[in-house]
Coordinates of C-alpha atoms and ligand atoms in Angstrom, one line a residue:
M1 CA 26.8 26.5 8.9
T2 CA 26.1 22.8 8.2
R3 CA 22.5 21.7 8.6
N4 CA 22.1 18.4 10.5
V5 CA 19.3 16.6 8.8
A6 CA 17.3 13.7 10.2
I7 CA 15.6 11.6 7.6
F8 CA 12.6 9.7 8.9
G9 CA 11.6 7.1 6.3
A10 CA 15.1 7.0 4.9
T11 CA 14.7 3.7 3.1
G12 CA 11.6 4.9 1.2
S13 CA 11.2 6.8 -2.0
I14 CA 11.2 10.3 -0.5
G15 CA 14.0 9.2 1.9
S16 CA 16.3 8.2 -1.0
S17 CA 15.5 11.4 -2.9
A18 CA 16.4 13.4 0.2
L19 CA 19.7 11.6 0.7
D20 CA 20.5 12.1 -2.9
V21 CA 20.2 15.9 -2.5
V22 CA 22.0 15.9 0.9
A23 CA 25.0 14.0 -0.6
R24 CA 25.4 16.7 -3.3
H25 CA 26.1 19.4 -0.6
P26 CA 28.6 18.1 1.9
Q27 CA 29.6 21.6 3.0
R28 CA 26.0 22.6 3.7
L29 CA 24.1 19.5 4.7
R30 CA 24.8 16.3 6.5
A31 CA 22.5 13.3 7.3
S32 CA 22.8 13.1 11.1
V33 CA 19.9 10.7 11.8
L34 CA 18.5 8.0 9.5
A35 CA 15.4 6.1 10.5
A36 CA 13.4 3.3 8.9
G37 CA 10.4 1.1 9.7
R38 CA 11.7 -2.5 9.7
N39 CA 14.3 -3.1 6.9
V40 CA 17.5 -3.3 9.0
E41 CA 19.7 -4.3 6.0
A42 CA 18.6 -1.3 3.9
L43 CA 19.1 1.0 6.8
V44 CA 22.7 -0.3 7.5
A45 CA 23.5 0.1 3.8
L46 CA 22.4 3.8 4.0
C47 CA 24.5 4.2 7.2
V48 CA 27.6 2.9 5.4
R49 CA 27.1 5.5 2.7
H50 CA 26.1 8.5 4.7
R51 CA 27.7 7.9 8.1
P52 CA 25.0 9.4 10.4
D53 CA 25.5 9.9 14.2
H54 CA 22.3 7.9 14.9
A55 CA 20.3 5.1 13.2
V56 CA 16.8 4.2 14.3
I57 CA 14.7 1.2 13.4
A58 CA 11.1 1.7 14.5
D59 CA 10.5 -2.0 14.9
E60 CA 11.9 -2.9 18.3
A61 CA 12.7 -6.5 17.1
G62 CA 15.3 -5.0 14.7
H63 CA 17.5 -3.5 17.5
A64 CA 20.0 -6.3 17.9
A65 CA 20.4 -6.8 14.1
L66 CA 20.9 -3.0 13.6
R67 CA 23.6 -2.9 16.3
A68 CA 25.3 -5.9 14.9
G69 CA 25.1 -4.6 11.3
L70 CA 26.6 -1.2 12.3
R71 CA 29.4 -2.8 14.3
A72 CA 30.2 -5.2 11.5
S73 CA 30.5 -2.3 9.1
G74 CA 32.9 -0.5 11.5
L75 CA 30.7 2.5 12.0
D76 CA 30.3 4.7 15.1
T77 CA 26.7 5.3 14.4
K78 CA 24.5 4.7 17.5
A79 CA 21.8 2.1 17.1
H80 CA 18.3 2.9 18.4
A81 CA 15.0 1.1 18.2
G82 CA 11.3 1.9 18.8
V83 CA 9.0 4.9 18.3
A84 CA 10.1 6.5 21.6
A85 CA 13.7 6.7 20.3
L86 CA 12.4 8.3 17.1
D87 CA 10.4 10.9 19.0
A88 CA 13.4 11.6 21.3
L89 CA 15.8 12.1 18.4
A90 CA 13.2 14.3 16.6
A91 CA 13.2 16.6 19.6
D92 CA 16.9 16.5 20.5
P93 CA 18.7 19.7 19.4
D94 CA 22.1 18.0 19.3
A95 CA 20.8 15.3 17.0
C96 CA 19.3 17.4 14.2
D97 CA 18.0 20.9 13.4
T98 CA 16.1 19.8 10.3
V99 CA 13.7 16.8 10.0
V100 CA 12.6 15.3 6.7
A101 CA 9.2 13.7 7.8
A102 CA 8.9 10.9 5.2
I103 CA 7.3 8.1 7.1
V104 CA 4.2 6.8 5.3
G105 CA 0.8 6.9 7.0
A106 CA -0.4 8.0 10.4
A107 CA 2.6 6.2 11.9
G108 CA 4.5 9.4 11.1
L109 CA 2.4 11.7 13.3
D110 CA 4.2 11.4 16.6
S111 CA 7.7 11.9 15.3
T112 CA 6.6 14.8 13.1
L113 CA 4.8 16.5 16.1
A114 CA 7.9 15.9 18.3
A115 CA 10.0 17.7 15.7
I116 CA 7.5 20.6 15.4
R117 CA 7.1 21.0 19.1
S118 CA 10.9 21.4 19.5
G119 CA 10.9 24.2 17.0
K120 CA 12.7 22.4 14.2
R121 CA 12.7 23.0 10.5
V122 CA 10.3 20.3 9.3
L123 CA 10.3 19.2 5.7
L124 CA 6.9 17.6 5.6
A125 CA 6.2 14.8 3.1
N126 CA 4.1 12.8 5.5
K127 CA 0.7 14.2 4.4
E128 CA -1.3 11.7 6.5
S129 CA -0.2 13.3 9.7
L130 CA -1.6 16.7 8.5
V131 CA -4.9 15.1 7.4
L132 CA -5.2 13.4 10.8
A133 CA -4.2 16.3 13.0
G134 CA -3.5 19.4 10.8
T135 CA -5.1 22.0 13.1
L136 CA -3.2 20.8 16.1
M137 CA 0.1 20.5 14.1
M138 CA -0.1 24.0 12.6
Q139 CA -1.0 25.4 16.0
A140 CA 2.0 23.6 17.6
A141 CA 4.2 25.0 14.8
R142 CA 3.1 28.5 15.5
E143 CA 3.6 28.1 19.3
A144 CA 7.1 26.5 19.0
G145 CA 8.3 28.7 16.1
A146 CA 8.9 25.7 13.9
T147 CA 9.2 26.1 10.2
V148 CA 7.1 23.7 8.2
V149 CA 8.1 23.4 4.5
P150 CA 5.7 21.4 2.4
I151 CA 7.5 18.7 0.4
D152 CA 4.4 17.3 -1.4
S153 CA 5.1 18.6 -4.9
E154 CA 1.9 20.6 -5.2
H155 CA 2.2 22.2 -1.9
N156 CA 5.8 22.9 -2.4
A157 CA 4.8 24.6 -5.7
I158 CA 2.3 26.7 -3.9
H159 CA 4.8 27.5 -1.2
Q160 CA 7.1 28.8 -3.9
C161 CA 4.4 30.9 -5.5
L162 CA 3.3 32.6 -2.2
P163 CA 5.2 35.6 -0.7
P164 CA 8.2 34.6 1.5
D165 CA 6.2 35.0 4.7
G166 CA 3.8 32.3 3.4
G167 CA 0.8 34.7 3.8
C168 CA -2.1 34.2 1.5
R169 CA -3.0 37.9 1.2
G170 CA -4.5 38.6 -2.2
V171 CA -5.0 35.0 -3.0
R172 CA -8.3 34.2 -4.7
R173 CA -7.9 30.5 -5.0
I174 CA -5.4 27.7 -5.1
V175 CA -5.5 25.0 -7.8
L176 CA -3.9 21.7 -7.1
T177 CA -2.8 19.8 -10.3
A178 CA -3.3 16.0 -10.5
S179 CA -1.7 13.6 -13.0
G180 CA -4.9 11.6 -13.0
G181 CA -2.9 8.5 -12.2
P182 CA -2.6 5.2 -14.2
F183 CA -6.4 4.9 -14.7
R184 CA -7.1 8.5 -16.1
G185 CA -9.8 8.4 -18.7
R186 CA -11.2 5.0 -17.6
T187 CA -14.9 4.5 -16.7
R188 CA -15.8 3.3 -13.2
E189 CA -17.1 0.0 -14.7
S190 CA -13.7 -0.7 -16.3
L191 CA -12.0 -0.4 -12.9
A192 CA -13.7 -3.4 -11.3
D193 CA -10.8 -5.9 -11.9
V194 CA -7.7 -3.8 -11.9
T195 CA -4.8 -5.3 -10.0
P196 CA -2.3 -3.9 -7.5
A197 CA 0.5 -4.1 -10.1
Q198 CA -1.6 -2.0 -12.5
A199 CA -2.5 0.5 -9.7
V200 CA 1.1 1.1 -8.6
A201 CA 2.4 1.6 -12.1
H202 CA 2.2 5.4 -12.1
P203 CA 2.7 7.1 -15.5
K204 CA 4.8 10.1 -14.2
W205 CA 6.0 9.7 -10.7
S206 CA 8.1 6.9 -9.0
M207 CA 6.7 6.6 -5.5
G208 CA 6.1 4.2 -2.6
P209 CA 3.2 1.7 -3.0
K210 CA 0.7 3.4 -0.7
I211 CA 0.8 6.8 -2.3
S212 CA 0.8 5.1 -5.7
V213 CA -2.5 3.5 -5.0
D214 CA -3.8 6.8 -3.6
S215 CA -2.9 8.4 -6.9
A216 CA -4.8 5.7 -8.8
T217 CA -8.0 6.3 -6.7
L218 CA -7.4 10.1 -6.6
M219 CA -7.6 9.8 -2.8
N220 CA -4.1 11.3 -3.0
K221 CA -5.6 14.5 -4.4
G222 CA -8.3 14.4 -1.7
L223 CA -5.7 14.1 1.1
E224 CA -3.8 17.0 -0.6
L225 CA -6.9 19.2 -0.5
I226 CA -7.0 18.7 3.3
E227 CA -3.3 19.2 3.5
A228 CA -3.6 22.5 1.5
H229 CA -6.4 23.6 3.8
H230 CA -4.1 23.3 6.9
L231 CA -0.9 24.5 5.3
F232 CA -2.3 27.6 3.7
A233 CA -5.4 28.3 5.9
M234 CA -7.7 28.1 2.8
P235 CA -11.4 27.0 3.0
S236 CA -12.5 24.1 0.7
S237 CA -14.4 26.6 -1.5
R238 CA -11.1 28.2 -2.5
L239 CA -9.3 25.0 -3.3
D240 CA -9.7 23.5 -6.8
V241 CA -8.3 20.4 -8.5
L242 CA -7.3 20.3 -12.2
V243 CA -6.1 17.1 -13.9
H244 CA -2.9 17.8 -15.8
P245 CA -1.6 14.6 -17.3
Q246 CA 2.0 15.8 -18.2
S247 CA 2.7 16.5 -14.5
L248 CA 4.9 19.5 -15.3
V249 CA 2.8 22.3 -13.7
H250 CA 2.9 21.3 -10.1
S251 CA 0.1 23.7 -8.9
L252 CA -1.2 27.2 -9.3
V253 CA -2.1 30.2 -7.2
E254 CA -4.6 32.7 -8.5
F255 CA -4.5 36.2 -7.0
I256 CA -7.3 38.8 -6.9
D257 CA -5.7 41.0 -9.6
G258 CA -6.1 38.2 -12.2
S259 CA -2.5 37.0 -12.0
T260 CA -2.0 33.2 -11.7
L261 CA 1.5 32.0 -10.6
A262 CA 2.5 28.4 -11.2
Q263 CA 5.6 26.4 -10.5
L264 CA 6.8 24.1 -13.3
G265 CA 9.5 21.4 -13.4
L266 CA 10.1 17.8 -14.2
P267 CA 8.3 15.3 -12.0
D268 CA 11.1 14.6 -9.5
M269 CA 10.8 15.1 -5.8
R270 CA 14.4 16.2 -5.4
T271 CA 13.4 19.7 -6.6
A272 CA 10.9 20.1 -3.7
L273 CA 13.4 18.6 -1.2
A274 CA 16.2 21.0 -2.5
V275 CA 13.8 23.9 -1.8
G276 CA 13.3 22.8 1.7
L277 CA 16.9 21.7 2.4
G278 CA 18.6 24.8 0.9
S279 CA 16.2 27.6 1.8
P280 CA 16.6 30.5 1.6
E281 CA 19.2 29.7 -1.0
R282 CA 18.5 27.7 -4.2
I283 CA 20.7 24.6 -4.4
A284 CA 21.3 22.0 -7.1
S285 CA 19.1 19.0 -6.8
G286 CA 20.3 16.8 -9.7
V287 CA 17.1 17.5 -11.6
A288 CA 17.4 18.8 -15.2
G289 CA 15.7 22.0 -16.3
L290 CA 12.4 21.8 -18.1
D291 CA 12.6 21.8 -21.9
L292 CA 9.0 22.9 -22.9
L293 CA 9.8 22.7 -26.6
Q294 CA 10.5 19.0 -26.2
H295 CA 7.3 18.5 -24.2
G296 CA 5.3 20.6 -26.6
R297 CA 2.0 20.9 -24.7
L298 CA 0.3 21.2 -21.4
D299 CA -3.2 19.7 -21.1
F300 CA -5.8 20.3 -18.4
E301 CA -9.2 18.5 -17.7
A302 CA -11.7 18.2 -14.9
P303 CA -11.4 15.2 -12.5
D304 CA -14.0 12.4 -13.1
L305 CA -15.7 12.2 -9.7
R306 CA -17.8 9.2 -10.7
A307 CA -14.9 7.0 -11.6
F308 CA -12.8 8.3 -8.7
P309 CA -15.2 9.0 -5.8
C310 CA -12.4 9.2 -3.2
L311 CA -11.7 12.8 -4.2
Q312 CA -15.3 13.8 -3.3
L313 CA -15.2 11.8 -0.1
A314 CA -12.2 13.7 1.0
R315 CA -13.7 17.0 0.1
D316 CA -16.8 16.1 2.1
A317 CA -14.7 15.1 5.0
L318 CA -12.8 18.4 4.9
E319 CA -16.1 20.3 4.9
A320 CA -17.5 18.2 7.7
G321 CA -14.4 18.9 9.7
G322 CA -13.8 17.6 13.3
T323 CA -12.9 13.9 13.3
A324 CA -14.0 13.3 9.7
P325 CA -10.6 13.6 8.0
A326 CA -9.1 11.3 10.6
V327 CA -11.7 8.6 9.8
L328 CA -11.2 9.1 6.1
N329 CA -7.4 8.7 6.4
A330 CA -7.6 5.6 8.7
A331 CA -10.2 3.8 6.6
N332 CA -8.1 4.6 3.5
E333 CA -4.9 3.2 5.0
V334 CA -6.7 0.0 5.9
A335 CA -8.3 -0.2 2.5
V336 CA -5.1 0.4 0.5
S337 CA -3.2 -2.1 2.6
A338 CA -6.0 -4.8 2.0
F339 CA -6.0 -4.0 -1.7
L340 CA -2.2 -4.3 -2.0
Q341 CA -2.4 -7.7 -0.2
G342 CA -5.0 -8.9 -2.7
R343 CA -7.7 -9.1 0.0
M344 CA -10.0 -6.4 -1.5
R345 CA -10.9 -5.1 -4.9
F346 CA -10.0 -1.6 -6.2
L347 CA -13.5 -0.3 -6.1
A348 CA -13.9 -1.4 -2.5
I349 CA -11.4 1.2 -1.5
P350 CA -13.9 4.2 -1.8
A351 CA -16.7 1.9 -0.6
L352 CA -14.8 1.1 2.6
V353 CA -14.0 4.7 3.2
E354 CA -17.6 5.7 2.7
H355 CA -18.8 2.9 4.9
T356 CA -16.5 3.9 7.8
L357 CA -17.3 7.6 7.5
A358 CA -21.0 6.7 7.8
A359 CA -20.4 4.5 10.8
L360 CA -18.4 7.3 12.6
P361 CA -20.1 10.6 12.1
A362 CA -17.9 13.7 12.6
V363 CA -17.5 15.1 16.1
P364 CA -15.4 18.0 17.2
A365 CA -11.7 17.1 17.4
E366 CA -10.5 19.1 20.5
S367 CA -7.5 17.1 21.3
L368 CA -4.9 14.7 20.0
D369 CA -6.4 12.0 22.3
V370 CA -9.7 12.3 20.6
L371 CA -8.0 12.1 17.2
R372 CA -5.9 9.0 18.2
A373 CA -9.0 7.3 19.5
T374 CA -10.9 8.1 16.3
D375 CA -8.0 6.8 14.2
A376 CA -8.0 3.5 16.2
R377 CA -11.8 3.1 16.1
A378 CA -11.9 3.7 12.3
R379 CA -9.2 1.1 11.7
E380 CA -11.1 -1.4 13.8
L381 CA -14.4 -0.8 12.0
A382 CA -12.8 -0.8 8.6
G383 CA -11.0 -4.1 9.4
L384 CA -14.2 -5.6 10.6
A385 CA -16.1 -4.5 7.4
I386 CA -13.5 -6.4 5.3
E387 CA -13.5 -9.5 7.5
T388 CA -17.3 -9.8 7.6
G389 CA -17.6 -9.0 3.9
A390 CA -19.8 -6.0 4.6
V391 CA -17.6 -4.2 2.1
R392 CA -16.1 -6.2 -0.7
Ligands
NAD1 P1 7.7 4.5 1.0 O1 6.8 3.4 1.2 O2 8.6 4.5 -0.2 O3 8.7 4.8 2.2 C1 8.1 4.8 3.5 C2 9.2 4.9 4.6 O4 8.6 5.0 5.9 C3 10.2 3.8 4.6 O5 11.5 4.2 4.9 C4 9.7 2.9 5.8 O6 10.7 2.1 6.4 C5 9.2 4.0 6.7 N1 8.1 3.5 7.6 C6 7.0 2.8 7.3 N2 6.2 2.5 8.3 C7 6.9 3.0 9.4 C8 6.7 3.0 10.8 N3 5.6 2.5 11.3 N4 7.6 3.7 11.6 C9 8.7 4.2 11.1 N5 9.0 4.2 9.8 C10 8.1 3.6 8.9 O7 6.8 5.9 0.9 P2 7.1 7.2 0.1 O8 6.6 7.2 -1.2 O9 8.5 7.6 0.3 O10 6.2 8.2 0.9 C11 6.5 8.7 2.2 C12 5.5 9.8 2.6 O11 5.7 10.9 1.7 C13 4.0 9.5 2.5 O12 3.3 10.1 3.4 C14 3.6 10.0 1.1 O13 2.3 10.3 1.0 C15 4.5 11.2 1.0 N6 4.8 11.7 -0.4 C16 5.5 10.9 -1.2 C17 5.8 11.3 -2.5 C18 6.7 10.4 -3.4 O14 7.0 10.9 -4.5 N7 7.1 9.2 -3.0 C19 5.3 12.5 -2.9 C20 4.6 13.3 -2.1 C21 4.3 12.9 -0.8
MG2 MG1 1.5 15.4 -4.4

């Protein structure tokens, strides 16, 4: 049976990797819904190539242009706009059975939740939604019988190392590997004047701008600790981080009998996406096999928490629980965006996150409304701290 795949964030880095894998398996997979934020032209171009039933532009202002673009291209694809359309298609059983959640940031929360609540197979790349509301999302998945397949390479690696039912019986600890990003080995002082162009130039992975900056600050690994906590029900004390500059070992699971299982492969997100799209079968992804003779060595080192305090801030937020991860994520999104726009310096990213966490101490996060309000308030406070120069 052909899987109808909705790709939310189709014009992004993960979206394009997902479409690459889908297009390799026309008998098994079809892109039935393509959604993007605001780039109508790029979305229409993808529709011409993949001929989905539905195209959604989240920005309402793009509706007319999307309709006109699809019509001018002679396509039957239906044009939709706005977040309500995104959520409705995520939930619609006729539109898709599988959703690739690859929108960047907390903006991906509602559509991911809509897909989970309707019991879909959700290929989850949008880690920020789990950081913001992981407990509620995983609970919703259990209630609706949804399958959540982690696409983040580390979590996908762990998913591959765990038994098929995903249970963590016999697991002593989980070790997330980190490339260390473009500034690995640098001192904190030497990071004062790094530019956005330097920060997004990742040595191993080609990714969107936000996650590239997160990799440079190590906030990405911090978000991933929180992500792993929710996906695998592991406490912080059993989650470790190891810097591995070659990015070939994508994470490790240590069992109580002394075995450690790891998943290795070239750094290319199509492998993780193929695991999610093909499961339970293994399907071709276009990624070459790993030639360890050619690579020669695998190195490991401890993360430098002084140069990269975001990793510790995230661990502290995970341990504080409640609304703390939501505050961390929101402040980080504001900080990264300001840094990319040249309005803030690199070292102000952890400073702004710390400032916002201090201003909004953790309270229990009983409901989505509490988390949404916390997210909004944290963005407001972080924005204010930039404007007033309280953090620079
Ligand atoms: P990207 O910037 O390349 O693409 C983001 C996509 O989201 C685009 O299609 C954009 O149109 C869409 N989008 C942005 N804002 C939106 C909004 N408000 N509403 C609807 N759509 C919106 O980002 P990416 O690198 O592909 O990352 C996507 C997600 O996957 C992120 O959460 C990231 O952390 C995660 N992830 C990415 C990688 C990677 O290799 N790129 C690896 C692991 C996890
Ligand atoms: Mg990752």
